[in-house]
Coordinates of C-alpha atoms in Angstrom, one line a residue:
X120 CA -29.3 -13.8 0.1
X121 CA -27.7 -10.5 0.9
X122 CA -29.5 -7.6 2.2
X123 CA -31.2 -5.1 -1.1
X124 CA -32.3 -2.2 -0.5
X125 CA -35.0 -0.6 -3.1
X126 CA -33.4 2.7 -4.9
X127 CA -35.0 5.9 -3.9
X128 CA -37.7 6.3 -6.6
X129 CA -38.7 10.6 -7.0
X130 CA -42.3 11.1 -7.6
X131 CA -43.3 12.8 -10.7
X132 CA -45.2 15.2 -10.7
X133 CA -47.2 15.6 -13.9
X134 CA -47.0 19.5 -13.7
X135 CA -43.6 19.4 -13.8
X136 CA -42.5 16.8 -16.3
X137 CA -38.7 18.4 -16.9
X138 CA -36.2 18.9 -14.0
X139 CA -35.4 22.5 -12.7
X140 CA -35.8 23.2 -16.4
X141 CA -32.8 20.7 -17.9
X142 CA -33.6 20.2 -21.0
X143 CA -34.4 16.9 -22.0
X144 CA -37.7 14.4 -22.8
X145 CA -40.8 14.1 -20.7
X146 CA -41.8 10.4 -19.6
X147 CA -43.3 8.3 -22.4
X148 CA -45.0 6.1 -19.6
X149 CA -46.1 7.3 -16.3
X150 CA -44.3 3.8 -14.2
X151 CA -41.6 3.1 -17.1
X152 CA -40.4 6.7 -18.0
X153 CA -38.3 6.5 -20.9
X154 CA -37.3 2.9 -20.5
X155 CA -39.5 1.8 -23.6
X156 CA -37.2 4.9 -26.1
X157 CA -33.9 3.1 -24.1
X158 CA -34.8 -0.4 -25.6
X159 CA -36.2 1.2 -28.9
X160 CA -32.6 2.8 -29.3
X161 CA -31.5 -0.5 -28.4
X162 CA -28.7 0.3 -25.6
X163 CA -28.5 3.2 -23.1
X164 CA -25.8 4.3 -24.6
X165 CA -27.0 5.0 -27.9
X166 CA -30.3 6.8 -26.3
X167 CA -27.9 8.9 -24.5
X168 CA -26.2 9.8 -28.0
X169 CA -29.6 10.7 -29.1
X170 CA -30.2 12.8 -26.4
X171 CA -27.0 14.9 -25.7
X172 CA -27.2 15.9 -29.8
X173 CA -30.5 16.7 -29.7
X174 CA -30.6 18.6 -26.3
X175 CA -26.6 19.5 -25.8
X176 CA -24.0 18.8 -22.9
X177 CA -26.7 18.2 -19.8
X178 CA -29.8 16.2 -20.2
X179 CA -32.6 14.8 -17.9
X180 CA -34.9 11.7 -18.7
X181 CA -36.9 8.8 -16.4
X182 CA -36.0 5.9 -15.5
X183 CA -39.4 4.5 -14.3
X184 CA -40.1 7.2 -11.9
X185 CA -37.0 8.5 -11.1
X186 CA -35.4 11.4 -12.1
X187 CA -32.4 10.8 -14.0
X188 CA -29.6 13.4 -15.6
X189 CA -26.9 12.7 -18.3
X190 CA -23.4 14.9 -18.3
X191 CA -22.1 14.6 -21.9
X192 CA -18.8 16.8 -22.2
X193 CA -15.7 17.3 -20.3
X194 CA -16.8 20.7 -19.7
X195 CA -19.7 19.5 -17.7
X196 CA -18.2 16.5 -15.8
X197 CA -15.5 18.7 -14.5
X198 CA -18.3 20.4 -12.7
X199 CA -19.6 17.7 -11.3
X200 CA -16.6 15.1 -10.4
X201 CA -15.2 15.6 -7.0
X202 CA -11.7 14.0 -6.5
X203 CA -12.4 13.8 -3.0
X204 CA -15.2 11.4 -3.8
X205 CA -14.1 8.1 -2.4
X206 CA -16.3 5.5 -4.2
X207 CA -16.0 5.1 -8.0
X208 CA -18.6 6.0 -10.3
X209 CA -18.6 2.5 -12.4
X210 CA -18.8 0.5 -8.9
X211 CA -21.6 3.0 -7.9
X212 CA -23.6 2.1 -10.7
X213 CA -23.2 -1.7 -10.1
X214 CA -24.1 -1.2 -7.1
X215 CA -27.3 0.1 -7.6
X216 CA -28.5 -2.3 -10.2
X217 CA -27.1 -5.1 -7.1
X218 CA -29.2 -3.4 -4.9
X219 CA -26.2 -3.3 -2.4
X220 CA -26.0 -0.3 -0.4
X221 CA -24.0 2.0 -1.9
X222 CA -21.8 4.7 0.0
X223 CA -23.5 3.9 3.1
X224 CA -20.4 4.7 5.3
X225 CA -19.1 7.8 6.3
X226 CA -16.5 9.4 4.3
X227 CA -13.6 8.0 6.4
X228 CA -14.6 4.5 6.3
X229 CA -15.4 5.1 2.4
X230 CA -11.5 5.8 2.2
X231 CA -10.4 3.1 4.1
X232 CA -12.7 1.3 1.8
X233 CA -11.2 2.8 -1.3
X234 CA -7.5 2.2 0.1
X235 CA -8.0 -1.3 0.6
X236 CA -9.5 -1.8 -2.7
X237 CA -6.2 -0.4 -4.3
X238 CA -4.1 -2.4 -2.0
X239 CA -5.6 -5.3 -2.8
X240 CA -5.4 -5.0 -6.4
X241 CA -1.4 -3.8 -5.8
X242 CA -0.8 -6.9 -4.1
X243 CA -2.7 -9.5 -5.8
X244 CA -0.9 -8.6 -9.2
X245 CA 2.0 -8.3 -7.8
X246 CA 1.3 -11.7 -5.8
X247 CA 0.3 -13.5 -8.7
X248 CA 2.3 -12.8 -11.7
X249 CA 3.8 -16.0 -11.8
X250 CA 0.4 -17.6 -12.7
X251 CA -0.5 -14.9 -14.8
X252 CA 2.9 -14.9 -17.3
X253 CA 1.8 -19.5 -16.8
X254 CA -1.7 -18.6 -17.7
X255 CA -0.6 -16.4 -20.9
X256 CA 2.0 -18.9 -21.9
X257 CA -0.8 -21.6 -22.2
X258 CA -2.9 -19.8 -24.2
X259 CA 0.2 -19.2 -26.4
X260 CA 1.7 -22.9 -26.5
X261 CA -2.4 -23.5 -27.7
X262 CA -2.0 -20.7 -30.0
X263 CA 1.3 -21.5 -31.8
X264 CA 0.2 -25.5 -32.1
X265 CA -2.8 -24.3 -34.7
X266 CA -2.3 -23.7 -38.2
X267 CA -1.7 -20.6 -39.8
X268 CA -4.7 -20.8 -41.6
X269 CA -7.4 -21.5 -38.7
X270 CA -9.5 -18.8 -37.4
X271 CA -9.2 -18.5 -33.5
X272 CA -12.7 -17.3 -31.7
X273 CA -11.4 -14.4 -29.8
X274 CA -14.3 -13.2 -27.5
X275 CA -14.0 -17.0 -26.2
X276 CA -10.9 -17.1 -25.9
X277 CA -10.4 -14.3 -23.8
X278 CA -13.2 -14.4 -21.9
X279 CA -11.3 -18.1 -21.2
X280 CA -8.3 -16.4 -19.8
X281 CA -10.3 -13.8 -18.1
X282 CA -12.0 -16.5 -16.2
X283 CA -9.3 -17.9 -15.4
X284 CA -6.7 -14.9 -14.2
X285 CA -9.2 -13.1 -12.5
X286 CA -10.7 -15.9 -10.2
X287 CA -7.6 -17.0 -9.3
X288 CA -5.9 -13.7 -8.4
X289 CA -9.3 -12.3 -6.6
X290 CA -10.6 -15.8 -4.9
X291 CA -7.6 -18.3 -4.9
X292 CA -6.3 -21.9 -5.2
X293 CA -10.2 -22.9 -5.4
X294 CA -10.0 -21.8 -9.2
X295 CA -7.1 -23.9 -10.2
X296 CA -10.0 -26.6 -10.6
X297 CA -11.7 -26.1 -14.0
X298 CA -14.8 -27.3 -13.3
X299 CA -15.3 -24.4 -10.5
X300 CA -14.6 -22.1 -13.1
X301 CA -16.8 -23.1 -16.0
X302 CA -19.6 -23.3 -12.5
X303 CA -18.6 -19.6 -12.1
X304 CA -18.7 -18.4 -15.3
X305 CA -22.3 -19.7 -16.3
X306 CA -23.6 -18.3 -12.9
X307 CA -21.1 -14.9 -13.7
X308 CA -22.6 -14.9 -17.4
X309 CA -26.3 -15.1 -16.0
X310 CA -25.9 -12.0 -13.3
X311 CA -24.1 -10.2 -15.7
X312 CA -26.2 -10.1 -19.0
X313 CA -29.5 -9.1 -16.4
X314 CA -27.5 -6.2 -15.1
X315 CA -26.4 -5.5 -18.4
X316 CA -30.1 -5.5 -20.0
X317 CA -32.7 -7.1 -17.7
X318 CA -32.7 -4.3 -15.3
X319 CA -31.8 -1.3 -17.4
X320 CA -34.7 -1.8 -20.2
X321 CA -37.1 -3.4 -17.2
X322 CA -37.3 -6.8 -18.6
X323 CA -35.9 -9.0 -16.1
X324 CA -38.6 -7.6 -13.8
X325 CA -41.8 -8.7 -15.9
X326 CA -40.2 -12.1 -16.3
X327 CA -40.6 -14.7 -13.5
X328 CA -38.6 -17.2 -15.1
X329 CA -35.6 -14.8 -16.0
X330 CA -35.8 -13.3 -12.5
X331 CA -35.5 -16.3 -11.0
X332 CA -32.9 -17.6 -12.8
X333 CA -30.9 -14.2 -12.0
X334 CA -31.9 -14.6 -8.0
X335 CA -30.5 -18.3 -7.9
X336 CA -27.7 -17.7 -10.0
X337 CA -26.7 -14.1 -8.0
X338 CA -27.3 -16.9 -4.7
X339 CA -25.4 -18.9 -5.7
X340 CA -21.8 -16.5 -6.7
X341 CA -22.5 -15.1 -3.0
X342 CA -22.5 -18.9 -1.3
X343 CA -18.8 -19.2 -3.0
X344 CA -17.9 -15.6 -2.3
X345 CA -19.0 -16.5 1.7
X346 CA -17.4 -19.9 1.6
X347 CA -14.1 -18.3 0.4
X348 CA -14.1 -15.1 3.1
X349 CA -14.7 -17.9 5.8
X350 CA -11.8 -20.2 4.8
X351 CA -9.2 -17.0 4.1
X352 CA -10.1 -15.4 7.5
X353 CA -7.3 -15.3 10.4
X354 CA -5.3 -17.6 8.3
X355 CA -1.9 -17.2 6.1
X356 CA -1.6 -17.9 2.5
X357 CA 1.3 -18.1 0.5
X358 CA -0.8 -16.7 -2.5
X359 CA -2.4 -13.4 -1.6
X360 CA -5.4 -12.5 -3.2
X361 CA -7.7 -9.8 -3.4
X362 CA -10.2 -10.7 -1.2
X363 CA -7.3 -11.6 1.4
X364 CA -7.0 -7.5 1.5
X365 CA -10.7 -6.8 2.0
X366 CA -10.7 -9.8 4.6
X367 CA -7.5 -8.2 6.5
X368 CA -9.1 -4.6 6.6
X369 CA -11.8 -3.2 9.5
X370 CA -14.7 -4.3 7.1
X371 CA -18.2 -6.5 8.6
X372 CA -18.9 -9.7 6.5
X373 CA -21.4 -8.0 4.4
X374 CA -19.6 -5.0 3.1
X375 CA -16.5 -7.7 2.0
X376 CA -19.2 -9.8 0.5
X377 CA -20.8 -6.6 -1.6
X378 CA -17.2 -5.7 -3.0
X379 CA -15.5 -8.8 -3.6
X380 CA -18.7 -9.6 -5.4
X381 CA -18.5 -6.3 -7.2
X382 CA -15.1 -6.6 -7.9
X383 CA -15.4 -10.3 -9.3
X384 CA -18.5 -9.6 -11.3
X385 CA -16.6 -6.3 -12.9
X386 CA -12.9 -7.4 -13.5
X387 CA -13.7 -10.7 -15.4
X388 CA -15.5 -8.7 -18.0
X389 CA -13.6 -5.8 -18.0
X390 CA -10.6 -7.9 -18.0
X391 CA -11.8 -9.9 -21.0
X392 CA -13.2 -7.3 -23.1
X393 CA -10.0 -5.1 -23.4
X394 CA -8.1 -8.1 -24.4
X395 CA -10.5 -8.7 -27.0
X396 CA -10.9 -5.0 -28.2
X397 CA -7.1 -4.6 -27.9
X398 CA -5.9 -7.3 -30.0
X399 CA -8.8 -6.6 -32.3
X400 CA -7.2 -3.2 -32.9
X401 CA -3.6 -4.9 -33.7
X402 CA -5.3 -7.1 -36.1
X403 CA -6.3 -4.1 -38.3
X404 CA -3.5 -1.7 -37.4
X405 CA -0.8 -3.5 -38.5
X406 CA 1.6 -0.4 -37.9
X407 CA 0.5 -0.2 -34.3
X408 CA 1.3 -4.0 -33.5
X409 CA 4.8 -3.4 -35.5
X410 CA 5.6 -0.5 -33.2
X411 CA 4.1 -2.8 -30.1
X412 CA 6.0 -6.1 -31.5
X413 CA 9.5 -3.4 -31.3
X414 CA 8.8 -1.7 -27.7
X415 CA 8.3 -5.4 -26.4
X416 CA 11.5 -6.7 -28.2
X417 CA 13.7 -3.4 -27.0
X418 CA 12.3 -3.9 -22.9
X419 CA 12.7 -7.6 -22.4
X420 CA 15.1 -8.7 -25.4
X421 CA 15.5 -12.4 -25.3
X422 CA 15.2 -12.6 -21.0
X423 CA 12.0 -13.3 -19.3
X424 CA 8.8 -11.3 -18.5
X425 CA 9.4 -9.1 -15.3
X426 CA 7.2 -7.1 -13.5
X427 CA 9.9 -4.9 -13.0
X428 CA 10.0 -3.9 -16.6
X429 CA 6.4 -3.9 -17.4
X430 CA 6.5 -0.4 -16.5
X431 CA 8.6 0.7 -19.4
X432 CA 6.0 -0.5 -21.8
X433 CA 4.8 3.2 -22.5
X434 CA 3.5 2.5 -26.1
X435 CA 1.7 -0.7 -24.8
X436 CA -0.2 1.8 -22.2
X437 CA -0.5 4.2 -24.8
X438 CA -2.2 1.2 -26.7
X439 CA -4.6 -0.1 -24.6
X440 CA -6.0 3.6 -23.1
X441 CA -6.6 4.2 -27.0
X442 CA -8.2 1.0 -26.8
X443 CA -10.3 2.0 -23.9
X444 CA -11.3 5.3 -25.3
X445 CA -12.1 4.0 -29.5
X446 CA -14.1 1.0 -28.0
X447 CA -16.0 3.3 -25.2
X448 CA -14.8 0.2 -22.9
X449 CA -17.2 1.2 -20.2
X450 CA -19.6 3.7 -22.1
X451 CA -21.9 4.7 -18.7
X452 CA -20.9 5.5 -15.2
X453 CA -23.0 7.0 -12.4
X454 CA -23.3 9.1 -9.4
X455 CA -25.8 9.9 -6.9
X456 CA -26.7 12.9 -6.3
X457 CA -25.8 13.2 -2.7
X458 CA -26.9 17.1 -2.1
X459 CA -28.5 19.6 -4.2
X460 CA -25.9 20.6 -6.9
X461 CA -25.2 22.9 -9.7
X462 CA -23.8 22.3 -13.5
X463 CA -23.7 25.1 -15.7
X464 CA -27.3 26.9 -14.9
X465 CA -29.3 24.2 -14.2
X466 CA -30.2 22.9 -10.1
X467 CA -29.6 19.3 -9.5
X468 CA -32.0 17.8 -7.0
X469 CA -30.7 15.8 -4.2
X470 CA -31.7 12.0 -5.0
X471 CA -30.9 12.8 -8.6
X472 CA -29.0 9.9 -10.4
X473 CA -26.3 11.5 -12.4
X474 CA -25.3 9.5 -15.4
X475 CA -21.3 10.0 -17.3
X476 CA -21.8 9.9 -21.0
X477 CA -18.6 8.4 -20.9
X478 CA -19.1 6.8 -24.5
X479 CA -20.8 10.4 -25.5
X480 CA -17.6 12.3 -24.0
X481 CA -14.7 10.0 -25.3
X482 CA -15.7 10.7 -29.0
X483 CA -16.6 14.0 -28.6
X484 CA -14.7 16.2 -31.6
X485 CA -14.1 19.5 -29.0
X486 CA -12.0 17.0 -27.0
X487 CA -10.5 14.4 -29.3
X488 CA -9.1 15.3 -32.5
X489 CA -9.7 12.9 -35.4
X490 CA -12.2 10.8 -32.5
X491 CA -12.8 8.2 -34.8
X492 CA -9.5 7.4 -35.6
X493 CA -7.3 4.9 -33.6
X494 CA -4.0 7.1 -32.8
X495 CA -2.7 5.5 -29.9
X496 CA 0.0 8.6 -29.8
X497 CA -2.5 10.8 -29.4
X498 CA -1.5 10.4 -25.4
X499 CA 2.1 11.7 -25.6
X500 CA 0.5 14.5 -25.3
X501 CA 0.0 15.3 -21.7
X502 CA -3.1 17.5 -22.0
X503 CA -5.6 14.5 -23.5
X504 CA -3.6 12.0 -20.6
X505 CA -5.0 14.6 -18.4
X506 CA -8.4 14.2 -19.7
X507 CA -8.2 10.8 -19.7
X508 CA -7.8 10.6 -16.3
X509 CA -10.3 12.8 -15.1
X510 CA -12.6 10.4 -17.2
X511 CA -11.4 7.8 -14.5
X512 CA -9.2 5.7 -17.2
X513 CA -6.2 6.7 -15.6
X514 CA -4.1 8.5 -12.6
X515 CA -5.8 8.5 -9.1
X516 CA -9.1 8.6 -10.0
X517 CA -8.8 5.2 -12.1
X518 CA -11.8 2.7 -11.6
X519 CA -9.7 -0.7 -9.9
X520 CA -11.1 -3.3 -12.2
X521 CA -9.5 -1.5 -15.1
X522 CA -5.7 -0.8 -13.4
X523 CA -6.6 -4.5 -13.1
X524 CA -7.3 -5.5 -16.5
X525 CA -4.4 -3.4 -17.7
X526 CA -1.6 -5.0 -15.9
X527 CA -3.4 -8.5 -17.0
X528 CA -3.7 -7.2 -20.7
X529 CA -0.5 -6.2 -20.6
X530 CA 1.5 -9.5 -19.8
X531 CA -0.8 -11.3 -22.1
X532 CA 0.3 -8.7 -25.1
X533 CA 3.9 -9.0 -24.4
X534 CA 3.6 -13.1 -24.2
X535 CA 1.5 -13.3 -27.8
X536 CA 3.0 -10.3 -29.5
X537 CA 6.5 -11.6 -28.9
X538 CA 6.3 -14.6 -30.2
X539 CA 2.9 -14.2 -32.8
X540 CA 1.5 -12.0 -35.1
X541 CA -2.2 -11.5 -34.9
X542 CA -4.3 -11.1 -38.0
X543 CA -7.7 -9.9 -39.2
X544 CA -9.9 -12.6 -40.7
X545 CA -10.6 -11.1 -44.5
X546 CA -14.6 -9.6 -44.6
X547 CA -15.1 -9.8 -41.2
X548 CA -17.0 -6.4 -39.8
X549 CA -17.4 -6.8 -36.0
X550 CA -20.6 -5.2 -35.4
X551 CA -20.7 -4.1 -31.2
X552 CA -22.8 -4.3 -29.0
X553 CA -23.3 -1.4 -25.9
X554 CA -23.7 -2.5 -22.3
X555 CA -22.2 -1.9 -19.1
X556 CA -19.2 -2.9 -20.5
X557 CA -18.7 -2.6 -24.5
X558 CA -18.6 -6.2 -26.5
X559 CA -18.7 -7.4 -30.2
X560 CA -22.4 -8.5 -30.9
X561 CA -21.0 -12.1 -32.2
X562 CA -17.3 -13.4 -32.2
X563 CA -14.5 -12.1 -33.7
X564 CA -12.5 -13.9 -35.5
X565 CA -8.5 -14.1 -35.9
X566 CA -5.7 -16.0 -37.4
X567 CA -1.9 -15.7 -36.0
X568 CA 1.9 -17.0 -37.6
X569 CA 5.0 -17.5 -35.8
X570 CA 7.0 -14.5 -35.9
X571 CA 10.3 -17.5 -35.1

């Protein structure tokens, strides 16, 4: 088992119960803070709703003992991102709940870090999109051999192709066997839902059984993540992957471990999720997958899928940051707070863990107009772009799991939407569900005809 190394928990001090006087609620219970109004609002986004219209842009609550505050405008995270930050807030977060040590290194090894990270996602798309465009064209020779009339499981489907893309393009060749993908999805599915819920409303710790099943399952990903360093080190590939970047770079055994794991873990959901909530979105906007179906048809006509053309897809990217923002893909990031800081009046503590609203901020009316609606040309205008990118959905700041998933998203669209229309399933109302990454709470259903 890797290393874990406890998070710094801040006393409370029952004399002062707020924080440098940010506004915000006083712990329910002395050892669970607030974690017991978390589960009761049933997702940490939704109490963070709550709590940023009751008590405005900055907040503070308790998680356990520890002192936590929440930014929930533009106005407010502009304060408070750095650009010059190296590590990204949504792998800082994971991070934490991994116990991995996070931003341990100085801040030149944390860019060389960051710079291989982006390498490696660079060169493992561009590496692999042969099997991606053969991985989309399965699921669309299984797609166009149903009848019109049968309902297709989405979520499954995607997270399917997920599975599949992402293993291959981040691990390798291993993955081309099915049965060591189905092995790493149940272990995947395990870490994933405890990091999602277990650890943020405390359950997974009062549970033995659940814990355990977390610790063998978390064992387990890292014995094939170790297996798979050792085999790729000081050896050429004809396939580079991700972790081939991570194992090329200055970094020990343990830090490529920590974010191939994180990177893994991440990208698979991320990945499948914005598939899901992107074709979800076509199935109900019928004028958006028109305009989609045309863009497609004008960039690669009749010839094949390129990489070199994916580029010109403007409207698809348009679609799938609308996406991103209307489905709050990724509705919580976090920070910590390395030295005493300062947002608006109120003192930051050092030690502080500083929560993004980011599913509070991306429908917030001052920023987005009409924030319910899905508009995806609200980004031709370069001023919400810029927004969105300082949100870290876009541009430089962009978290690497997402530029992932959109260049995987992307082919997939232009293999299905080119040959299919998707459709909504009559009555169906997809209720979601808010974790660390955003998800229907059961399927979603869809039917698709041949467009020829």
């Amino acid at each position: 088992m890797l290393r874990r190394r406890a998070l710094p928990a801040l006393r409370i001090n029952p004399a002062s119960r707020q924080a440098a006087g940010i506004p915000g609620i006083t712990p329910t219970e002395e050892k669970d803070g607030n974690l017991p109004d978390i589960v009761n609002s049933g997702s940490l986004h939704e109490f963070l709703v709550n709590l940023h219209e009751r008590y405005g842009p900055v907040v503070s609550f308790w998680f356990g003992r520890r002192l936590v505050v929440s930014l929930g405008t533009v106005d407010v995270l502009k304060q408070h991102i750095n650009p010059n930050k190296t590590s990204d807030p949504f792998e800082t977060m994971l991070k934490s709940l991994l116990r991995y040590q996070s931003d341990s290194g100085n801040m030149s090894e944390n860019h060389m870090r960051k710079k291989l990270y982006e390498n490696g996602v660079t060169n493992s798309l561009q590496s692999n999109f042969a099997l991606l465009l053969k991985l989309s064209e399965e699921l669309l020779d299984k797609w166009l051999a149903y009848p019109e009339s049968q309902h297709v499981p989405l979520c499954q489907h995607m997270l399917g192709f997920a599975m599949k893309s992402v293993t291959q393009m981040v691990m390798g060749s291993t993955f081309e066997d099915e049965q060591e993908v189905i092995r790493f999805q149940k272990n995947h599915g395990t870490v994933w839902s405890e990091i999602g819920k277990g650890f943020l409303d405390g359950s997974l710790d009062k549970s033995t059984t659940r814990k355990k099943q977390y610790e063998d399952a978390l064992m387990q990903l890292e014995s094939i993540l170790k297996k798979i360093i050792k085999e790729r080190k000081g050896r050429n590939f004809s396939q580079h992957v991700f972790i081939d970047s991570l194992v090329q770079g200055n970094l020990n055994d343990q830090q490529i471990l920590e974010d191939s794991m994180i990177f893994s873990l991440a990208s698979c959901v991320i990945t499948a999720k914005l598939c899901t909530w992107t074709i979800c979105f076509l199935t109900t906007y019928e004028e958006v997958q028109k305009k989609l179906y045309e863009e497609i048809d004008q960039v690669f006509g009749k010839g094949p899928i390129i990489p070199e053309k994916i580029e010109e897809l403007r409207y698809c990217r348009q679609v799938l940051c609308e996406t991103v923002r209307t489905a709050k893909l990724t509705p919580v990031s976090a920070r910590l707070q390395d030295i005493e800081g300062k947002i608006d009046t109120f003192i930051i503590p050092k030690e502080t863990l500083v929560l993004y609203a980011l599913g509070v901020v991306l429908q917030d009316p001052s920023t987005w107009s009409s924030p319910y609606k899905f508009d995806p040309e609200r980004f031709d205008d370069e001023s919400v772009m810029k927004t969105f990118s300082l949100l870290g959905f876009s541009g430089p700041q962009e978290c690497p799991e997402l530029r992932f998933a959109y260049m995987v998203t992307t082919v997939l669209l232009s293999v299905l939407v080119r040959r299919l229309h998707l459709l909504s399933v009559e009555g169906q109302v997809i209720e979601t569900k808010y974790e660390l990454v955003t998800s229907s709470k059961e399927e979603a259903w869809i039917t698709v005809s041949k467009r020829y």
